[in-house]
Amino acid sequence: MYQVPDQGGKLAVVTGANSGTGKEAAKALAGAGATVILAVRTPSKGEQARKEMLAAQPGADIQVRRIDLADQSSVKEFADSLIADGRPLDLLLNNAGVMFPPVRHETVDGFELQMGSNYLGPFALTARLLPLLLSAPAPRVVTMSSGMAARGAINFDDLQWKRSYNPTRAYAQSKLADLLLSQHLAKLATENGWPLLSLGAHPGNAATNIAASGPNLGGNSSLFFRIAWKITPQHDAAAGAAPMVYAATSPDAVQGGYYGPRWSLVGPPGPARPNKKGLDRDVAARLWSESERLTGVFAPAQL
């Protein structure tokens, strides 16, 4: 198991931290001495997770704050509250997401739910928090992608799946978008001389509630999905979180790196090979610009 280096004095934000990989990542960072903000949609669930973490790690510095990544106004409110605090942000872990709702849903801003929650929310959060990140000495942003990214394609003609919704393809597009986000932010950091590391990660096949909660949002999940979920190798949520924690803390992590389980679906964390679509700089730059237009959040070229 990966041993997290000392994180004393650091401030970390982990989205979706009340359960699954987010909860395990937050627990690992708090256990290593970081002040951890559990960024959650439902504060009561965040408080329960905080209570459980403190029972295991008395004295840990853990806070709960509300954010709904499917609501751009909530993203702004969350970011503004951190900026008002004025404390430099060392680690941002973009972890939260939704997976495979059988029927199409829209966010309050009119985005398809998976694209809005899994990508456009994290994009806006990252862009809004850049000034706070860059006030830290060695900040890192880790964005959780998925092995499904390899099956994705960025359809600029219909990013929101208004014409013909497919839950699996929509999820794959959102996770490819996350990988492209990590790559383009790494490019911006390098070009501008920022001290920030931007990295991607994927959890392999982690046994968390994301695979169960999405299909409950109306309709029925596919028979293929139900069978595949049962027969493919799995590891627990802590193992699924390990690549993200490794990217956030390892001295060996590199700019634009991508990390996952050693054996793709399961195993200890280490470098992973992103698919070629996730390394397409032209698509990444176009997606970044389109995301700025859609969210109205523009990351400054210079900070």
mmCIF file of N, CA and C in Angstrom, residues 129-221:
data_model
loop_
_atom_site.group_PDB
_atom_site.id
_atom_site.type_symbol
_atom_site.label_atom_id
_atom_site.label_comp_id
_atom_site.label_asym_id
_atom_site.label_seq_id
_atom_site.Cartn_x
_atom_site.Cartn_y
_atom_site.Cartn_z
ATOM 1 N N LEU A 129 -10.431 28.683 -8.573
ATOM 2 C CA LEU A 129 -9.491 28.551 -7.458
ATOM 3 C C LEU A 129 -8.035 28.724 -7.863
ATOM 4 N N LEU A 130 -7.771 28.969 -9.152
ATOM 5 C CA LEU A 130 -6.384 29.124 -9.588
ATOM 6 C C LEU A 130 -5.606 30.185 -8.800
ATOM 7 N N PRO A 131 -6.170 31.363 -8.556
ATOM 8 C CA PRO A 131 -5.397 32.347 -7.773
ATOM 9 C C PRO A 131 -5.007 31.832 -6.392
ATOM 10 N N LEU A 132 -5.904 31.094 -5.749
ATOM 11 C CA LEU A 132 -5.629 30.553 -4.423
ATOM 12 C C LEU A 132 -4.600 29.424 -4.504
ATOM 13 N N LEU A 133 -4.706 28.617 -5.536
ATOM 14 C CA LEU A 133 -3.723 27.551 -5.734
ATOM 15 C C LEU A 133 -2.328 28.123 -5.967
ATOM 16 N N LEU A 134 -2.263 29.157 -6.782
ATOM 17 C CA LEU A 134 -0.953 29.698 -7.146
ATOM 18 C C LEU A 134 -0.348 30.583 -6.064
ATOM 19 N N SER A 135 -1.087 30.765 -4.972
ATOM 20 C CA SER A 135 -0.483 31.446 -3.819
ATOM 21 C C SER A 135 0.190 30.445 -2.881
ATOM 22 N N ALA A 136 0.021 29.139 -3.179
ATOM 23 C CA ALA A 136 0.713 28.081 -2.421
ATOM 24 C C ALA A 136 2.065 27.815 -3.075
ATOM 25 N N PRO A 137 3.028 27.300 -2.324
ATOM 26 C CA PRO A 137 4.377 27.123 -2.877
ATOM 27 C C PRO A 137 4.484 26.033 -3.935
ATOM 28 N N ALA A 138 3.729 24.946 -3.784
ATOM 29 C CA ALA A 138 3.847 23.829 -4.733
ATOM 30 C C ALA A 138 2.491 23.140 -4.886
ATOM 31 N N PRO A 139 1.507 23.840 -5.442
ATOM 32 C CA PRO A 139 0.152 23.295 -5.498
ATOM 33 C C PRO A 139 0.007 22.174 -6.524
ATOM 34 N N ARG A 140 -0.986 21.342 -6.301
ATOM 35 C CA ARG A 140 -1.310 20.275 -7.249
ATOM 36 C C ARG A 140 -2.821 20.209 -7.449
ATOM 37 N N VAL A 141 -3.212 19.959 -8.680
ATOM 38 C CA VAL A 141 -4.607 19.689 -9.023
ATOM 39 C C VAL A 141 -4.656 18.293 -9.621
ATOM 40 N N VAL A 142 -5.459 17.430 -9.020
ATOM 41 C CA VAL A 142 -5.614 16.062 -9.531
ATOM 42 C C VAL A 142 -7.068 15.892 -9.963
ATOM 43 N N THR A 143 -7.258 15.498 -11.213
ATOM 44 C CA THR A 143 -8.601 15.328 -11.753
ATOM 45 C C THR A 143 -8.829 13.859 -12.061
ATOM 46 N N MET A 144 -9.902 13.317 -11.489
ATOM 47 C CA MET A 144 -10.195 11.894 -11.636
ATOM 48 C C MET A 144 -10.858 11.610 -12.976
ATOM 49 N N SER A 145 -10.200 10.812 -13.771
ATOM 50 C CA SER A 145 -10.755 10.349 -15.036
ATOM 51 C C SER A 145 -11.243 8.915 -14.843
ATOM 52 N N SER A 146 -11.162 8.102 -15.876
ATOM 53 C CA SER A 146 -11.641 6.733 -15.818
ATOM 54 C C SER A 146 -11.065 5.969 -16.998
ATOM 55 N N GLY A 147 -10.970 4.652 -16.845
ATOM 56 C CA GLY A 147 -10.598 3.834 -17.981
ATOM 57 C C GLY A 147 -11.589 3.975 -19.119
ATOM 58 N N MET A 148 -12.812 4.401 -18.796
ATOM 59 C CA MET A 148 -13.837 4.628 -19.822
ATOM 60 C C MET A 148 -13.479 5.770 -20.757
ATOM 61 N N ALA A 149 -12.527 6.607 -20.372
ATOM 62 C CA ALA A 149 -12.130 7.719 -21.234
ATOM 63 C C ALA A 149 -11.662 7.222 -22.603
ATOM 64 N N ALA A 150 -11.106 6.028 -22.626
ATOM 65 C CA ALA A 150 -10.619 5.471 -23.885
ATOM 66 C C ALA A 150 -11.747 5.223 -24.873
ATOM 67 N N ARG A 151 -12.977 5.103 -24.362
ATOM 68 C CA ARG A 151 -14.138 4.879 -25.224
ATOM 69 C C ARG A 151 -14.866 6.171 -25.543
ATOM 70 N N GLY A 152 -14.328 7.296 -25.060
ATOM 71 C CA GLY A 152 -15.001 8.575 -25.229
ATOM 72 C C GLY A 152 -14.570 9.320 -26.478
ATOM 73 N N ALA A 153 -15.367 10.311 -26.832
ATOM 74 C CA ALA A 153 -15.057 11.240 -27.914
ATOM 75 C C ALA A 153 -15.711 12.558 -27.575
ATOM 76 N N ILE A 154 -15.027 13.665 -27.855
ATOM 77 C CA ILE A 154 -15.593 14.986 -27.577
ATOM 78 C C ILE A 154 -16.397 15.423 -28.792
ATOM 79 N N ASN A 155 -17.707 15.418 -28.651
ATOM 80 C CA ASN A 155 -18.613 15.787 -29.742
ATOM 81 C C ASN A 155 -18.980 17.258 -29.596
ATOM 82 N N PHE A 156 -18.187 18.123 -30.219
ATOM 83 C CA PHE A 156 -18.420 19.556 -30.076
ATOM 84 C C PHE A 156 -19.752 19.992 -30.691
ATOM 85 N N ASP A 157 -20.303 19.189 -31.588
ATOM 86 C CA ASP A 157 -21.591 19.537 -32.193
ATOM 87 C C ASP A 157 -22.758 19.244 -31.261
ATOM 88 N N ASP A 158 -22.538 18.416 -30.242
ATOM 89 C CA ASP A 158 -23.624 18.079 -29.319
ATOM 90 C C ASP A 158 -23.038 17.627 -27.984
ATOM 91 N N LEU A 159 -22.324 18.533 -27.325
ATOM 92 C CA LEU A 159 -21.683 18.195 -26.053
ATOM 93 C C LEU A 159 -22.694 17.784 -24.984
ATOM 94 N N GLN A 160 -23.923 18.288 -25.099
ATOM 95 C CA GLN A 160 -24.922 18.057 -24.051
ATOM 96 C C GLN A 160 -25.901 16.936 -24.385
ATOM 97 N N TRP A 161 -25.640 16.187 -25.428
ATOM 98 C CA TRP A 161 -26.424 14.996 -25.763
ATOM 99 C C TRP A 161 -27.910 15.296 -25.933
ATOM 100 N N LYS A 162 -28.210 16.401 -26.609
ATOM 101 C CA LYS A 162 -29.613 16.757 -26.830
ATOM 102 C C LYS A 162 -30.242 15.951 -27.963
ATOM 103 N N ARG A 163 -29.424 15.439 -28.868
ATOM 104 C CA ARG A 163 -29.969 14.743 -30.042
ATOM 105 C C ARG A 163 -30.262 13.276 -29.767
ATOM 106 N N SER A 164 -29.303 12.590 -29.196
ATOM 107 C CA SER A 164 -29.481 11.154 -28.980
ATOM 108 C C SER A 164 -28.643 10.743 -27.780
ATOM 109 N N TYR A 165 -29.259 10.671 -26.604
ATOM 110 C CA TYR A 165 -28.538 10.412 -25.367
ATOM 111 C C TYR A 165 -28.171 8.943 -25.227
ATOM 112 N N ASN A 166 -26.925 8.700 -24.886
ATOM 113 C CA ASN A 166 -26.448 7.363 -24.564
ATOM 114 C C ASN A 166 -25.680 7.458 -23.252
ATOM 115 N N PRO A 167 -26.136 6.792 -22.189
ATOM 116 C CA PRO A 167 -25.516 6.993 -20.871
ATOM 117 C C PRO A 167 -24.043 6.606 -20.811
ATOM 118 N N THR A 168 -23.697 5.507 -21.478
ATOM 119 C CA THR A 168 -22.303 5.050 -21.428
ATOM 120 C C THR A 168 -21.390 5.986 -22.194
ATOM 121 N N ARG A 169 -21.807 6.380 -23.391
ATOM 122 C CA ARG A 169 -20.992 7.281 -24.203
ATOM 123 C C ARG A 169 -20.901 8.660 -23.574
ATOM 124 N N ALA A 170 -21.989 9.105 -22.922
ATOM 125 C CA ALA A 170 -21.962 10.403 -22.255
ATOM 126 C C ALA A 170 -20.982 10.387 -21.083
ATOM 127 N N TYR A 171 -20.972 9.294 -20.331
ATOM 128 C CA TYR A 171 -20.017 9.171 -19.231
ATOM 129 C C TYR A 171 -18.591 9.147 -19.771
ATOM 130 N N ALA A 172 -18.373 8.371 -20.829
ATOM 131 C CA ALA A 172 -17.033 8.274 -21.409
ATOM 132 C C ALA A 172 -16.561 9.636 -21.906
ATOM 133 N N GLN A 173 -17.458 10.419 -22.512
ATOM 134 C CA GLN A 173 -17.072 11.754 -22.960
ATOM 135 C C GLN A 173 -16.665 12.627 -21.784
ATOM 136 N N SER A 174 -17.424 12.569 -20.692
ATOM 137 C CA SER A 174 -17.117 13.419 -19.535
ATOM 138 C C SER A 174 -15.778 13.038 -18.911
ATOM 139 N N LYS A 175 -15.453 11.747 -18.908
ATOM 140 C CA LYS A 175 -14.193 11.312 -18.323
ATOM 141 C C LYS A 175 -13.005 11.597 -19.246
ATOM 142 N N LEU A 176 -13.226 11.541 -20.558
ATOM 143 C CA LEU A 176 -12.191 11.989 -21.492
ATOM 144 C C LEU A 176 -11.958 13.482 -21.318
ATOM 145 N N ALA A 177 -13.030 14.229 -21.124
ATOM 146 C CA ALA A 177 -12.907 15.669 -20.893
ATOM 147 C C ALA A 177 -12.079 15.951 -19.644
ATOM 148 N N ASP A 178 -12.262 15.142 -18.593
ATOM 149 C CA ASP A 178 -11.467 15.322 -17.372
ATOM 150 C C ASP A 178 -9.983 15.106 -17.642
ATOM 151 N N LEU A 179 -9.686 14.085 -18.415
ATOM 152 C CA LEU A 179 -8.284 13.822 -18.754
ATOM 153 C C LEU A 179 -7.702 14.970 -19.568
ATOM 154 N N LEU A 180 -8.476 15.480 -20.512
ATOM 155 C CA LEU A 180 -8.020 16.617 -21.325
ATOM 156 C C LEU A 180 -7.838 17.869 -20.468
ATOM 157 N N LEU A 181 -8.705 18.041 -19.468
ATOM 158 C CA LEU A 181 -8.552 19.164 -18.531
ATOM 159 C C LEU A 181 -7.200 19.091 -17.833
ATOM 160 N N SER A 182 -6.872 17.907 -17.325
ATOM 161 C CA SER A 182 -5.597 17.768 -16.599
ATOM 162 C C SER A 182 -4.418 18.064 -17.516
ATOM 163 N N GLN A 183 -4.520 17.646 -18.763
ATOM 164 C CA GLN A 183 -3.428 17.858 -19.701
ATOM 165 C C GLN A 183 -3.290 19.327 -20.099
ATOM 166 N N HIS A 184 -4.414 19.987 -20.340
ATOM 167 C CA HIS A 184 -4.324 21.390 -20.775
ATOM 168 C C HIS A 184 -3.892 22.297 -19.630
ATOM 169 N N LEU A 185 -4.344 22.009 -18.426
ATOM 170 C CA LEU A 185 -3.901 22.800 -17.278
ATOM 171 C C LEU A 185 -2.400 22.614 -17.069
ATOM 172 N N ALA A 186 -1.886 21.410 -17.290
ATOM 173 C CA ALA A 186 -0.442 21.177 -17.196
ATOM 174 C C ALA A 186 0.295 22.011 -18.239
ATOM 175 N N LYS A 187 -0.259 22.094 -19.438
ATOM 176 C CA LYS A 187 0.346 22.884 -20.507
ATOM 177 C C LYS A 187 0.358 24.367 -20.136
ATOM 178 N N LEU A 188 -0.750 24.872 -19.598
ATOM 179 C CA LEU A 188 -0.811 26.275 -19.183
ATOM 180 C C LEU A 188 0.204 26.563 -18.081
ATOM 181 N N ALA A 189 0.299 25.639 -17.128
ATOM 182 C CA ALA A 189 1.236 25.842 -16.021
ATOM 183 C C ALA A 189 2.669 25.910 -16.527
ATOM 184 N N THR A 190 3.008 25.049 -17.461
ATOM 185 C CA THR A 190 4.364 25.033 -18.013
ATOM 186 C C THR A 190 4.647 26.302 -18.804
ATOM 187 N N GLU A 191 3.708 26.694 -19.651
ATOM 188 C CA GLU A 191 3.893 27.872 -20.490
ATOM 189 C C GLU A 191 4.012 29.152 -19.673
ATOM 190 N N ASN A 192 3.294 29.215 -18.558
ATOM 191 C CA ASN A 192 3.273 30.428 -17.752
ATOM 192 C C ASN A 192 4.244 30.399 -16.575
ATOM 193 N N GLY A 193 4.983 29.315 -16.439
ATOM 194 C CA GLY A 193 5.942 29.233 -15.349
ATOM 195 C C GLY A 193 5.300 29.111 -13.980
ATOM 196 N N TRP A 194 4.086 28.557 -13.920
ATOM 197 C CA TRP A 194 3.429 28.370 -12.631
ATOM 198 C C TRP A 194 4.061 27.203 -11.877
ATOM 199 N N PRO A 195 4.082 27.248 -10.557
ATOM 200 C CA PRO A 195 4.626 26.127 -9.783
ATOM 201 C C PRO A 195 3.657 24.965 -9.658
ATOM 202 N N LEU A 196 2.509 25.057 -10.283
ATOM 203 C CA LEU A 196 1.426 24.094 -10.144
ATOM 204 C C LEU A 196 1.669 22.833 -10.968
ATOM 205 N N LEU A 197 1.393 21.673 -10.361
ATOM 206 C CA LEU A 197 1.362 20.412 -11.088
ATOM 207 C C LEU A 197 -0.092 20.025 -11.334
ATOM 208 N N SER A 198 -0.423 19.710 -12.584
ATOM 209 C CA SER A 198 -1.754 19.218 -12.935
ATOM 210 C C SER A 198 -1.613 17.768 -13.366
ATOM 211 N N LEU A 199 -2.401 16.905 -12.745
ATOM 212 C CA LEU A 199 -2.266 15.475 -12.973
ATOM 213 C C LEU A 199 -3.636 14.827 -13.122
ATOM 214 N N GLY A 200 -3.652 13.699 -13.793
ATOM 215 C CA GLY A 200 -4.863 12.917 -13.921
ATOM 216 C C GLY A 200 -4.714 11.594 -13.203
ATOM 217 N N ALA A 201 -5.836 10.981 -12.888
ATOM 218 C CA ALA A 201 -5.816 9.670 -12.237
ATOM 219 C C ALA A 201 -7.065 8.902 -12.630
ATOM 220 N N HIS A 202 -7.014 7.588 -12.471
ATOM 221 C CA HIS A 202 -8.227 6.789 -12.611
ATOM 222 C C HIS A 202 -8.213 5.710 -11.545
ATOM 223 N N PRO A 203 -9.393 5.292 -11.077
ATOM 224 C CA PRO A 203 -9.463 4.399 -9.919
ATOM 225 C C PRO A 203 -9.427 2.917 -10.250
ATOM 226 N N GLY A 204 -9.362 2.570 -11.539
ATOM 227 C CA GLY A 204 -9.559 1.178 -11.887
ATOM 228 C C GLY A 204 -11.012 0.805 -11.666
ATOM 229 N N ASN A 205 -11.257 -0.411 -11.270
ATOM 230 C CA ASN A 205 -12.626 -0.849 -11.000
ATOM 231 C C ASN A 205 -12.824 -0.897 -9.488
ATOM 232 N N ALA A 206 -13.188 0.245 -8.935
ATOM 233 C CA ALA A 206 -13.332 0.365 -7.477
ATOM 234 C C ALA A 206 -14.775 0.117 -7.064
ATOM 235 N N ALA A 207 -14.941 -0.623 -6.001
ATOM 236 C CA ALA A 207 -16.266 -0.948 -5.482
ATOM 237 C C ALA A 207 -16.795 0.226 -4.672
ATOM 238 N N THR A 208 -17.443 1.167 -5.349
ATOM 239 C CA THR A 208 -18.031 2.334 -4.687
ATOM 240 C C THR A 208 -19.483 2.460 -5.126
ATOM 241 N N ASN A 209 -20.187 3.452 -4.543
ATOM 242 C CA ASN A 209 -21.606 3.587 -4.869
ATOM 243 C C ASN A 209 -21.869 4.366 -6.151
ATOM 244 N N ILE A 210 -20.823 4.867 -6.835
ATOM 245 C CA ILE A 210 -21.072 5.646 -8.047
ATOM 246 C C ILE A 210 -21.726 4.787 -9.123
ATOM 247 N N ALA A 211 -21.336 3.534 -9.203
ATOM 248 C CA ALA A 211 -21.893 2.656 -10.231
ATOM 249 C C ALA A 211 -23.333 2.273 -9.926
ATOM 250 N N ALA A 212 -23.725 2.371 -8.652
ATOM 251 C CA ALA A 212 -25.081 2.003 -8.264
ATOM 252 C C ALA A 212 -26.027 3.195 -8.266
ATOM 253 N N SER A 213 -25.505 4.377 -7.919
ATOM 254 C CA SER A 213 -26.392 5.528 -7.765
ATOM 255 C C SER A 213 -26.852 6.107 -9.093
ATOM 256 N N GLY A 214 -25.967 6.169 -10.078
ATOM 257 C CA GLY A 214 -26.337 6.742 -11.365
ATOM 258 C C GLY A 214 -27.486 6.022 -12.034
ATOM 259 N N PRO A 215 -27.422 4.674 -12.157
ATOM 260 C CA PRO A 215 -28.514 3.960 -12.801
ATOM 261 C C PRO A 215 -29.847 4.076 -12.091
ATOM 262 N N ASN A 216 -29.871 4.554 -10.857
ATOM 263 C CA ASN A 216 -31.130 4.729 -10.143
ATOM 264 C C ASN A 216 -31.839 6.031 -10.501
ATOM 265 N N LEU A 217 -31.204 6.857 -11.330
ATOM 266 C CA LEU A 217 -31.794 8.138 -11.694
ATOM 267 C C LEU A 217 -32.764 7.976 -12.873
ATOM 268 N N GLY A 218 -33.752 7.116 -12.703
ATOM 269 C CA GLY A 218 -34.748 6.905 -13.738
ATOM 270 C C GLY A 218 -34.333 5.829 -14.711
ATOM 271 N N GLY A 219 -35.276 4.998 -15.132
ATOM 272 C CA GLY A 219 -34.967 3.965 -16.105
ATOM 273 C C GLY A 219 -34.228 2.801 -15.481
ATOM 274 N N ASN A 220 -33.712 1.927 -16.337
ATOM 275 C CA ASN A 220 -32.997 0.743 -15.886
ATOM 276 C C ASN A 220 -31.617 0.695 -16.505
ATOM 277 N N SER A 221 -30.625 0.268 -15.723
ATOM 278 C CA SER A 221 -29.289 0.120 -16.268
ATOM 279 C C SER A 221 -29.263 -1.060 -17.236
#
